[in-house]
């Protein structure tokens, strides 16, 4: 996981991943723009951290993506570049972890030709 310096919400997000058996390596970087560009994360999808999930194939995970969306990503193995929770939504994992918080997790393809699409709807009953 790559993050900007002093991003405490990222630390909280990382801690939430550990009970599931994930190995989390954190790299503090002052400017993530080159990492995000290489990963295919457009400006509209940006958040405070960028990670790579190795689930048999590698996916980019941008921002405070809920554990349920990560589980869906692993179980369905879609042909996408990655998933993103743009910005830092209040109530998202690492930002208060409110199960009723509503926000979208978007799938993206890493090219300008394909627009992001809703992959998971957090907080939806």
GROMACS .gro file of N, CA, C and O in nm:
model
  500
    1UNK      N    1   0.086  -0.116   0.000
    1UNK     CA    2   0.000   0.000   0.000
    1UNK      C    3   0.090   0.123   0.000
    1UNK      O    4   0.187   0.129   0.074
    2UNK      N    5   0.058   0.218  -0.083
    2UNK     CA    6   0.133   0.342  -0.089
    2UNK      C    7   0.042   0.452  -0.039
    2UNK      O    8  -0.074   0.461  -0.076
    3UNK      N    9   0.096   0.539   0.048
    3UNK     CA   10   0.014   0.645   0.106
    3UNK      C   11   0.097   0.770   0.122
    3UNK      O   12   0.219   0.766   0.120
    4UNK      N   13   0.028   0.882   0.140
    4UNK     CA   14   0.095   1.007   0.169
    4UNK      C   15   0.136   1.007   0.316
    4UNK      O   16   0.075   0.939   0.398
    5UNK      N   17   0.238   1.081   0.347
    5UNK     CA   18   0.284   1.090   0.484
    5UNK      C   19   0.173   1.140   0.576
    5UNK      O   20   0.090   1.219   0.536
    6UNK      N   21   0.172   1.093   0.697
    6UNK     CA   22   0.080   1.140   0.803
    6UNK      C   23  -0.067   1.113   0.773
    6UNK      O   24  -0.153   1.185   0.821
    7UNK      N   25  -0.098   1.013   0.695
    7UNK     CA   26  -0.237   0.980   0.667
    7UNK      C   27  -0.286   0.878   0.772
    7UNK      O   28  -0.276   0.758   0.754
    8UNK      N   29  -0.337   0.929   0.884
    8UNK     CA   30  -0.379   0.842   0.994
    8UNK      C   31  -0.496   0.752   0.955
    8UNK      O   32  -0.508   0.640   1.004
    9UNK      N   33  -0.582   0.799   0.867
    9UNK     CA   34  -0.695   0.716   0.823
    9UNK      C   35  -0.645   0.592   0.751
    9UNK      O   36  -0.706   0.486   0.759
   10UNK      N   37  -0.532   0.603   0.683
   10UNK     CA   38  -0.475   0.488   0.614
   10UNK      C   39  -0.428   0.384   0.715
   10UNK      O   40  -0.445   0.264   0.695
   11UNK      N   41  -0.372   0.430   0.824
   11UNK     CA   42  -0.328   0.338   0.929
   11UNK      C   43  -0.449   0.261   0.983
   11UNK      O   44  -0.444   0.138   0.999
   12UNK      N   45  -0.559   0.329   1.008
   12UNK     CA   46  -0.680   0.263   1.057
   12UNK      C   47  -0.732   0.163   0.953
   12UNK      O   48  -0.774   0.052   0.988
   13UNK      N   49  -0.727   0.200   0.826
   13UNK     CA   50  -0.770   0.110   0.719
   13UNK      C   51  -0.681  -0.015   0.717
   13UNK      O   52  -0.730  -0.127   0.708
   14UNK      N   53  -0.551   0.004   0.728
   14UNK     CA   54  -0.456  -0.108   0.726
   14UNK      C   55  -0.482  -0.205   0.841
   14UNK      O   56  -0.478  -0.326   0.823
   15UNK      N   57  -0.509  -0.151   0.959
   15UNK     CA   58  -0.537  -0.236   1.075
   15UNK      C   59  -0.661  -0.322   1.053
   15UNK      O   60  -0.668  -0.436   1.099
   16UNK      N   61  -0.759  -0.269   0.982
   16UNK     CA   62  -0.883  -0.344   0.956
   16UNK      C   63  -0.859  -0.463   0.864
   16UNK      O   64  -0.934  -0.561   0.867
   17UNK      N   65  -0.754  -0.458   0.783
   17UNK     CA   66  -0.725  -0.567   0.691
   17UNK      C   67  -0.655  -0.685   0.759
   17UNK      O   68  -0.664  -0.798   0.712
   18UNK      N   69  -0.587  -0.661   0.868
   18UNK     CA   70  -0.503  -0.763   0.931
   18UNK      C   71  -0.579  -0.884   0.986
   18UNK      O   72  -0.531  -0.996   0.970
   19UNK      N   73  -0.694  -0.868   1.052
   19UNK     CA   74  -0.762  -0.986   1.105
   19UNK      C   75  -0.800  -1.090   1.000
   19UNK      O   76  -0.813  -1.207   1.030
   20UNK      N   77  -0.815  -1.049   0.876
   20UNK     CA   78  -0.849  -1.142   0.768
   20UNK      C   79  -0.729  -1.219   0.716
   20UNK      O   80  -0.740  -1.297   0.622
   21UNK      N   81  -0.613  -1.195   0.775
   21UNK     CA   82  -0.493  -1.266   0.733
   21UNK      C   83  -0.415  -1.196   0.624
   21UNK      O   84  -0.319  -1.251   0.570
   22UNK      N   85  -0.452  -1.074   0.590
   22UNK     CA   86  -0.380  -1.000   0.487
   22UNK      C   87  -0.243  -0.958   0.537
   22UNK      O   88  -0.224  -0.930   0.654
   23UNK      N   89  -0.149  -0.955   0.446
   23UNK     CA   90  -0.017  -0.899   0.475
   23UNK      C   91  -0.018  -0.759   0.414
   23UNK      O   92  -0.042  -0.743   0.295
   24UNK      N   93   0.005  -0.660   0.498
   24UNK     CA   94   0.001  -0.521   0.452
   24UNK      C   95   0.140  -0.461   0.467
   24UNK      O   96   0.196  -0.460   0.576
   25UNK      N   97   0.194  -0.415   0.356
   25UNK     CA   98   0.322  -0.343   0.358
   25UNK      C   99   0.291  -0.199   0.323
   25UNK      O  100   0.230  -0.170   0.220
   26UNK      N  101   0.332  -0.106   0.411
   26UNK     CA  102   0.302   0.035   0.390
   26UNK      C  103   0.430   0.109   0.352
   26UNK      O  104   0.534   0.092   0.414
   27UNK      N  105   0.419   0.191   0.249
   27UNK     CA  106   0.528   0.274   0.202
   27UNK      C  107   0.484   0.420   0.208
   27UNK      O  108   0.388   0.457   0.142
   28UNK      N  109   0.553   0.501   0.289
   28UNK     CA  110   0.522   0.644   0.295
   28UNK      C  111   0.588   0.715   0.177
   28UNK      O  112   0.708   0.704   0.156
   29UNK      N  113   0.507   0.786   0.101
   29UNK     CA  114   0.554   0.858  -0.017
   29UNK      C  115   0.495   0.998  -0.013
   29UNK      O  116   0.376   1.014   0.016
   30UNK      N  117   0.576   1.099  -0.040
   30UNK     CA  118   0.527   1.237  -0.035
   30UNK      C  119   0.432   1.271  -0.148
   30UNK      O  120   0.336   1.343  -0.129
   31UNK      N  121   0.458   1.218  -0.267
   31UNK     CA  122   0.374   1.249  -0.383
   31UNK      C  123   0.334   1.120  -0.452
   31UNK      O  124   0.419   1.050  -0.507
   32UNK      N  125   0.206   1.089  -0.447
   32UNK     CA  126   0.156   0.964  -0.506
   32UNK      C  127   0.116   0.977  -0.653
   32UNK      O  128   0.072   0.879  -0.713
   33UNK      N  129   0.131   1.093  -0.711
   33UNK     CA  130   0.079   1.114  -0.847
   33UNK      C  131   0.139   1.017  -0.949
   33UNK      O  132   0.066   0.966  -1.034
   34UNK      N  133   0.267   0.989  -0.942
   34UNK     CA  134   0.329   0.896  -1.037
   34UNK      C  135   0.278   0.753  -1.016
   34UNK      O  136   0.252   0.680  -1.113
   35UNK      N  137   0.259   0.714  -0.890
   35UNK     CA  138   0.207   0.581  -0.857
   35UNK      C  139   0.065   0.567  -0.911
   35UNK      O  140   0.029   0.467  -0.973
   36UNK      N  141  -0.018   0.670  -0.887
   36UNK     CA  142  -0.157   0.665  -0.932
   36UNK      C  143  -0.165   0.662  -1.085
   36UNK      O  144  -0.246   0.588  -1.141
   37UNK      N  145  -0.081   0.739  -1.151
   37UNK     CA  146  -0.081   0.741  -1.297
   37UNK      C  147  -0.042   0.604  -1.351
   37UNK      O  148  -0.106   0.550  -1.441
   38UNK      N  149   0.062   0.544  -1.296
   38UNK     CA  150   0.107   0.412  -1.338
   38UNK      C  151  -0.002   0.306  -1.314
   38UNK      O  152  -0.018   0.213  -1.392
   39UNK      N  153  -0.078   0.323  -1.207
   39UNK     CA  154  -0.183   0.228  -1.172
   39UNK      C  155  -0.312   0.249  -1.252
   39UNK      O  156  -0.404   0.169  -1.242
   40UNK      N  157  -0.320   0.358  -1.328
   40UNK     CA  158  -0.440   0.385  -1.406
   40UNK      C  159  -0.551   0.452  -1.328
   40UNK      O  160  -0.668   0.446  -1.368
   41UNK      N  161  -0.516   0.515  -1.216
   41UNK     CA  162  -0.616   0.584  -1.132
   41UNK      C  163  -0.632   0.727  -1.182
   41UNK      O  164  -0.539   0.807  -1.173
   42UNK      N  165  -0.749   0.760  -1.235
   42UNK     CA  166  -0.773   0.895  -1.286
   42UNK      C  167  -0.800   0.991  -1.170
   42UNK      O  168  -0.829   0.949  -1.058
   43UNK      N  169  -0.795   1.119  -1.197
   43UNK     CA  170  -0.816   1.222  -1.095
   43UNK      C  171  -0.953   1.207  -1.027
   43UNK      O  172  -0.965   1.229  -0.908
   44UNK      N  173  -1.055   1.167  -1.102
   44UNK     CA  174  -1.189   1.152  -1.045
   44UNK      C  175  -1.200   1.036  -0.947
   44UNK      O  176  -1.294   1.029  -0.867
   45UNK      N  177  -1.104   0.945  -0.949
   45UNK     CA  178  -1.107   0.827  -0.861
   45UNK      C  179  -1.013   0.838  -0.742
   45UNK      O  180  -1.014   0.753  -0.654
   46UNK      N  181  -0.932   0.942  -0.739
   46UNK     CA  182  -0.825   0.952  -0.638
   46UNK      C  183  -0.876   0.959  -0.495
   46UNK      O  184  -0.980   1.016  -0.466
   47UNK      N  185  -0.794   0.897  -0.408
   47UNK     CA  186  -0.815   0.900  -0.263
   47UNK      C  187  -0.677   0.915  -0.200
   47UNK      O  188  -0.578   0.943  -0.269
   48UNK      N  189  -0.668   0.892  -0.070
   48UNK     CA  190  -0.542   0.918   0.001
   48UNK      C  191  -0.441   0.804  -0.007
   48UNK      O  192  -0.326   0.821   0.032
   49UNK      N  193  -0.481   0.687  -0.053
   49UNK     CA  194  -0.383   0.579  -0.066
   49UNK      C  195  -0.418   0.488  -0.182
   49UNK      O  196  -0.533   0.480  -0.225
   50UNK      N  197  -0.315   0.421  -0.231
   50UNK     CA  198  -0.326   0.330  -0.344
   50UNK      C  199  -0.261   0.198  -0.305
   50UNK      O  200  -0.151   0.199  -0.250
   51UNK      N  201  -0.329   0.089  -0.330
   51UNK     CA  202  -0.276  -0.043  -0.294
   51UNK      C  203  -0.287  -0.137  -0.413
   51UNK      O  204  -0.362  -0.112  -0.508
   52UNK      N  205  -0.213  -0.246  -0.404
   52UNK     CA  206  -0.224  -0.354  -0.501
   52UNK      C  207  -0.266  -0.478  -0.425
   52UNK      O  208  -0.205  -0.513  -0.324
   53UNK      N  209  -0.372  -0.541  -0.471
   53UNK     CA  210  -0.422  -0.664  -0.412
   53UNK      C  211  -0.384  -0.779  -0.505
   53UNK      O  212  -0.421  -0.778  -0.622
   54UNK      N  213  -0.308  -0.873  -0.452
   54UNK     CA  214  -0.269  -0.989  -0.530
   54UNK      C  215  -0.363  -1.102  -0.496
   54UNK      O  216  -0.354  -1.164  -0.390
   55UNK      N  217  -0.459  -1.127  -0.584
   55UNK     CA  218  -0.561  -1.229  -0.561
   55UNK      C  219  -0.559  -1.330  -0.677
   55UNK      O  220  -0.662  -1.359  -0.737
   56UNK      N  221  -0.441  -1.379  -0.709
   56UNK     CA  222  -0.427  -1.463  -0.826
   56UNK      C  223  -0.397  -1.379  -0.949
   56UNK      O  224  -0.319  -1.416  -1.034
   57UNK      N  225  -0.456  -1.265  -0.955
   57UNK     CA  226  -0.421  -1.159  -1.049
   57UNK      C  227  -0.414  -1.031  -0.967
   57UNK      O  228  -0.470  -1.025  -0.858
   58UNK      N  229  -0.347  -0.933  -1.016
   58UNK     CA  230  -0.328  -0.810  -0.938
   58UNK      C  231  -0.432  -0.705  -0.974
   58UNK      O  232  -0.460  -0.681  -1.091
   59UNK      N  233  -0.490  -0.648  -0.868
   59UNK     CA  234  -0.588  -0.540  -0.882
   59UNK      C  235  -0.539  -0.418  -0.807
   59UNK      O  236  -0.481  -0.430  -0.699
   60UNK      N  237  -0.567  -0.301  -0.860
   60UNK     CA  238  -0.541  -0.176  -0.791
   60UNK      C  239  -0.661  -0.149  -0.699
   60UNK      O  240  -0.776  -0.167  -0.741
   61UNK      N  241  -0.633  -0.109  -0.576
   61UNK     CA  242  -0.738  -0.075  -0.480
   61UNK      C  243  -0.709   0.068  -0.434
   61UNK      O  244  -0.608   0.094  -0.369
   62UNK      N  245  -0.797   0.159  -0.469
   62UNK     CA  246  -0.778   0.301  -0.441
   62UNK      C  247  -0.872   0.346  -0.331
   62UNK      O  248  -0.994   0.331  -0.342
   63UNK      N  249  -0.816   0.396  -0.222
   63UNK     CA  250  -0.896   0.456  -0.117
   63UNK      C  251  -0.953   0.358  -0.017
   63UNK      O  252  -0.910   0.244  -0.005
   64UNK      N  253  -1.054   0.404   0.055
   64UNK     CA  254  -1.113   0.331   0.168
   64UNK      C  255  -1.222   0.235   0.120
   64UNK      O  256  -1.341   0.251   0.150
   65UNK      N  257  -1.180   0.134   0.047
   65UNK     CA  258  -1.271   0.033  -0.008
   65UNK      C  259  -1.314  -0.060   0.105
   65UNK      O  260  -1.229  -0.112   0.178
   66UNK      N  261  -1.445  -0.085   0.121
   66UNK     CA  262  -1.490  -0.174   0.229
   66UNK      C  263  -1.448  -0.319   0.206
   66UNK      O  264  -1.428  -0.364   0.092
   67UNK      N  265  -1.437  -0.393   0.316
   67UNK     CA  266  -1.395  -0.533   0.310
   67UNK      C  267  -1.490  -0.616   0.222
   67UNK      O  268  -1.446  -0.707   0.152
   68UNK      N  269  -1.619  -0.582   0.225
   68UNK     CA  270  -1.716  -0.656   0.143
   68UNK      C  271  -1.687  -0.640  -0.007
   68UNK      O  272  -1.704  -0.735  -0.083
   69UNK      N  273  -1.643  -0.522  -0.047
   69UNK     CA  274  -1.610  -0.500  -0.188
   69UNK      C  275  -1.482  -0.575  -0.225
   69UNK      O  276  -1.470  -0.628  -0.336
   70UNK      N  277  -1.387  -0.581  -0.131
   70UNK     CA  278  -1.265  -0.658  -0.157
   70UNK      C  279  -1.298  -0.807  -0.171
   70UNK      O  280  -1.244  -0.875  -0.260
   71UNK      N  281  -1.388  -0.858  -0.086
   71UNK     CA  282  -1.429  -0.997  -0.094
   71UNK      C  283  -1.497  -1.026  -0.228
   71UNK      O  284  -1.473  -1.129  -0.291
   72UNK      N  285  -1.581  -0.933  -0.272
   72UNK     CA  286  -1.648  -0.948  -0.402
   72UNK      C  287  -1.546  -0.949  -0.514
   72UNK      O  288  -1.556  -1.029  -0.608
   73UNK      N  289  -1.446  -0.863  -0.506
   73UNK     CA  290  -1.341  -0.856  -0.608
   73UNK      C  291  -1.269  -0.990  -0.618
   73UNK      O  292  -1.249  -1.043  -0.727
   74UNK      N  293  -1.233  -1.047  -0.504
   74UNK     CA  294  -1.161  -1.174  -0.502
   74UNK      C  295  -1.249  -1.288  -0.552
   74UNK      O  296  -1.205  -1.372  -0.632
   75UNK      N  297  -1.375  -1.292  -0.509
   75UNK     CA  298  -1.462  -1.404  -0.545
   75UNK      C  299  -1.509  -1.402  -0.690
   75UNK      O  300  -1.531  -1.506  -0.750
   76UNK      N  301  -1.523  -1.282  -0.748
   76UNK     CA  302  -1.573  -1.273  -0.886
   76UNK      C  303  -1.461  -1.260  -0.989
   76UNK      O  304  -1.484  -1.288  -1.106
   77UNK      N  305  -1.342  -1.215  -0.946
   77UNK     CA  306  -1.226  -1.199  -1.035
   77UNK      C  307  -1.263  -1.134  -1.169
   77UNK      O  308  -1.236  -1.189  -1.276
   78UNK      N  309  -1.322  -1.014  -1.165
   78UNK     CA  310  -1.362  -0.949  -1.291
   78UNK      C  311  -1.241  -0.903  -1.373
   78UNK      O  312  -1.131  -0.886  -1.320
   79UNK      N  313  -1.264  -0.882  -1.500
   79UNK     CA  314  -1.159  -0.834  -1.590
   79UNK      C  315  -1.157  -0.681  -1.587
   79UNK      O  316  -1.206  -0.615  -1.678
   80UNK      N  317  -1.102  -0.628  -1.478
   80UNK     CA  318  -1.091  -0.483  -1.457
   80UNK      C  319  -0.951  -0.452  -1.407
   80UNK      O  320  -0.877  -0.542  -1.365
   81UNK      N  321  -0.915  -0.326  -1.409
   81UNK     CA  322  -0.785  -0.283  -1.356
   81UNK      C  323  -0.790  -0.275  -1.204
   81UNK      O  324  -0.695  -0.308  -1.136
   82UNK      N  325  -0.905  -0.226  -1.150
   82UNK     CA  326  -0.915  -0.215  -1.005
   82UNK      C  327  -1.046  -0.154  -0.961
   82UNK      O  328  -1.138  -0.134  -1.041
   83UNK      N  329  -1.053  -0.126  -0.829
   83UNK     CA  330  -1.171  -0.064  -0.771
   83UNK      C  331  -1.128   0.056  -0.687
   83UNK      O  332  -1.016   0.060  -0.637
   84UNK      N  333  -1.219   0.151  -0.673
   84UNK     CA  334  -1.185   0.275  -0.602
   84UNK      C  335  -1.304   0.329  -0.524
   84UNK      O  336  -1.418   0.322  -0.570
   85UNK      N  337  -1.273   0.383  -0.407
   85UNK     CA  338  -1.367   0.465  -0.331
   85UNK      C  339  -1.307   0.605  -0.335
   85UNK      O  340  -1.215   0.636  -0.260
   86UNK      N  341  -1.355   0.688  -0.428
   86UNK     CA  342  -1.296   0.821  -0.444
   86UNK      C  343  -1.311   0.907  -0.318
   86UNK      O  344  -1.408   0.895  -0.243
   87UNK      N  345  -1.213   0.994  -0.295
   87UNK     CA  346  -1.215   1.083  -0.180
   87UNK      C  347  -1.196   1.007  -0.052
   87UNK      O  348  -1.129   0.905  -0.047
   88UNK      N  349  -1.257   1.055   0.053
   88UNK     CA  350  -1.250   0.991   0.184
   88UNK      C  351  -1.389   0.998   0.246
   88UNK      O  352  -1.414   1.079   0.336
   89UNK      N  353  -1.484   0.915   0.200
   89UNK     CA  354  -1.621   0.926   0.248
   89UNK      C  355  -1.633   0.903   0.399
   89UNK      O  356  -1.577   0.808   0.452
   90UNK      N  357  -1.707   0.989   0.465
   90UNK     CA  358  -1.733   0.973   0.607
   90UNK      C  359  -1.803   0.840   0.628
   90UNK      O  360  -1.894   0.804   0.553
   91UNK      N  361  -1.759   0.764   0.727
   91UNK     CA  362  -1.819   0.636   0.759
   91UNK      C  363  -1.757   0.519   0.685
   91UNK      O  364  -1.788   0.404   0.716
   92UNK      N  365  -1.670   0.544   0.589
   92UNK     CA  366  -1.605   0.434   0.518
   92UNK      C  367  -1.501   0.369   0.610
   92UNK      O  368  -1.466   0.422   0.716
   93UNK      N  369  -1.451   0.253   0.570
   93UNK     CA  370  -1.352   0.181   0.648
   93UNK      C  371  -1.229   0.269   0.670
   93UNK      O  372  -1.171   0.319   0.576
   94UNK      N  373  -1.194   0.291   0.796
   94UNK     CA  374  -1.084   0.381   0.829
   94UNK      C  375  -1.127   0.525   0.850
   94UNK      O  376  -1.050   0.608   0.895
   95UNK      N  377  -1.252   0.555   0.817
   95UNK     CA  378  -1.307   0.689   0.831
   95UNK      C  379  -1.432   0.688   0.918
   95UNK      O  380  -1.530   0.755   0.890
   96UNK      N  381  -1.430   0.603   1.020
   96UNK     CA  382  -1.543   0.592   1.111
   96UNK      C  383  -1.610   0.456   1.107
   96UNK      O  384  -1.677   0.416   1.199
   97UNK      N  385  -1.592   0.385   0.997
   97UNK     CA  386  -1.644   0.249   0.979
   97UNK      C  387  -1.790   0.236   1.022
   97UNK      O  388  -1.826   0.154   1.105
   98UNK      N  389  -1.876   0.316   0.960
   98UNK     CA  390  -2.019   0.314   0.986
   98UNK      C  391  -2.085   0.222   0.883
   98UNK      O  392  -2.084   0.252   0.763
   99UNK      N  393  -2.141   0.107   0.925
   99UNK     CA  394  -2.201   0.014   0.829
   99UNK      C  395  -2.320   0.073   0.752
   99UNK      O  396  -2.359   0.019   0.649
  100UNK      N  397  -2.375   0.183   0.800
  100UNK     CA  398  -2.488   0.247   0.731
  100UNK      C  399  -2.445   0.359   0.636
  100UNK      O  400  -2.529   0.417   0.567
  101UNK      N  401  -2.315   0.391   0.634
  101UNK     CA  402  -2.267   0.496   0.543
  101UNK      C  403  -2.290   0.452   0.399
  101UNK      O  404  -2.263   0.338   0.362
  102UNK      N  405  -2.341   0.545   0.318
  102UNK     CA  406  -2.371   0.513   0.178
  102UNK      C  407  -2.273   0.583   0.086
  102UNK      O  408  -2.257   0.704   0.091
  103UNK      N  409  -2.209   0.504   0.004
  103UNK     CA  410  -2.115   0.553  -0.097
  103UNK      C  411  -2.091   0.441  -0.197
  103UNK      O  412  -2.117   0.324  -0.169
  104UNK      N  413  -2.044   0.477  -0.314
  104UNK     CA  414  -2.019   0.379  -0.419
  104UNK      C  415  -1.871   0.344  -0.428
  104UNK      O  416  -1.784   0.430  -0.411
  105UNK      N  417  -1.845   0.218  -0.459
  105UNK     CA  418  -1.712   0.171  -0.496
  105UNK      C  419  -1.719   0.151  -0.647
  105UNK      O  420  -1.809   0.084  -0.697
  106UNK      N  421  -1.626   0.212  -0.717
  106UNK     CA  422  -1.629   0.209  -0.863
  106UNK      C  423  -1.523   0.114  -0.919
  106UNK      O  424  -1.412   0.108  -0.869
  107UNK      N  425  -1.561   0.042  -1.024
  107UNK     CA  426  -1.466  -0.040  -1.100
  107UNK      C  427  -1.407   0.049  -1.207
  107UNK      O  428  -1.477   0.132  -1.266
  108UNK      N  429  -1.277   0.034  -1.231
  108UNK     CA  430  -1.216   0.109  -1.340
  108UNK      C  431  -1.127   0.018  -1.422
  108UNK      O  432  -1.088  -0.090  -1.379
  109UNK      N  433  -1.099   0.064  -1.543
  109UNK     CA  434  -1.036  -0.021  -1.642
  109UNK      C  435  -0.896   0.024  -1.681
  109UNK      O  436  -0.826  -0.046  -1.753
  110UNK      N  437  -0.855   0.140  -1.633
  110UNK     CA  438  -0.720   0.189  -1.659
  110UNK      C  439  -0.702   0.257  -1.793
  110UNK      O  440  -0.590   0.289  -1.832
  111UNK      N  441  -0.811   0.278  -1.864
  111UNK     CA  442  -0.802   0.349  -1.992
  111UNK      C  443  -0.905   0.461  -1.992
  111UNK      O  444  -1.009   0.452  -1.927
  112UNK      N  445  -0.877   0.565  -2.068
  112UNK     CA  446  -0.969   0.678  -2.079
  112UNK      C  447  -1.091   0.641  -2.161
  112UNK      O  448  -1.195   0.706  -2.154
  113UNK      N  449  -1.082   0.534  -2.239
  113UNK     CA  450  -1.192   0.494  -2.328
  113UNK      C  451  -1.311   0.436  -2.251
  113UNK      O  452  -1.423   0.441  -2.299
  114UNK      N  453  -1.287   0.382  -2.133
  114UNK     CA  454  -1.395   0.320  -2.055
  114UNK      C  455  -1.418   0.396  -1.927
  114UNK      O  456  -1.327   0.418  -1.849
  115UNK      N  457  -1.542   0.438  -1.906
  115UNK     CA  458  -1.578   0.512  -1.785
  115UNK      C  459  -1.591   0.417  -1.666
  115UNK      O  460  -1.632   0.302  -1.682
  116UNK      N  461  -1.559   0.465  -1.546
  116UNK     CA  462  -1.580   0.383  -1.426
  116UNK      C  463  -1.726   0.344  -1.411
  116UNK      O  464  -1.816   0.417  -1.454
  117UNK      N  465  -1.750   0.228  -1.351
  117UNK     CA  466  -1.885   0.179  -1.328
  117UNK      C  467  -1.901   0.138  -1.183
  117UNK      O  468  -1.802   0.099  -1.119
  118UNK      N  469  -2.021   0.146  -1.130
  118UNK     CA  470  -2.046   0.105  -0.992
  118UNK      C  471  -2.019  -0.044  -0.979
  118UNK      O  472  -2.073  -0.126  -1.054
  119UNK      N  473  -1.933  -0.078  -0.883
  119UNK     CA  474  -1.895  -0.217  -0.856
  119UNK      C  475  -1.965  -0.267  -0.728
  119UNK      O  476  -2.006  -0.382  -0.721
  120UNK      N  477  -1.978  -0.177  -0.630
  120UNK     CA  478  -2.036  -0.215  -0.502
  120UNK      C  479  -2.100  -0.091  -0.440
  120UNK      O  480  -2.042   0.018  -0.448
  121UNK      N  481  -2.217  -0.107  -0.379
  121UNK     CA  482  -2.286   0.004  -0.314
  121UNK      C  483  -2.281  -0.017  -0.164
  121UNK      O  484  -2.354  -0.102  -0.110
  122UNK      N  485  -2.196   0.057  -0.096
  122UNK     CA  486  -2.183   0.046   0.049
  122UNK      C  487  -2.305   0.105   0.118
  122UNK      O  488  -2.359   0.206   0.074
  123UNK      N  489  -2.348   0.041   0.227
  123UNK     CA  490  -2.458   0.091   0.306
  123UNK      C  491  -2.596   0.067   0.248
  123UNK      O  492  -2.696   0.108   0.304
  124UNK      N  493  -2.602  -0.001   0.136
  124UNK     CA  494  -2.732  -0.028   0.073
  124UNK      C  495  -2.792  -0.153   0.138
  124UNK      O  496  -2.728  -0.255   0.147
  125UNK      N  497  -2.918  -0.140   0.182
  125UNK     CA  498  -2.982  -0.256   0.247
  125UNK      C  499  -3.006  -0.372   0.153
  125UNK      O  500  -3.009  -0.364   0.039
   0.00000   0.00000   0.00000
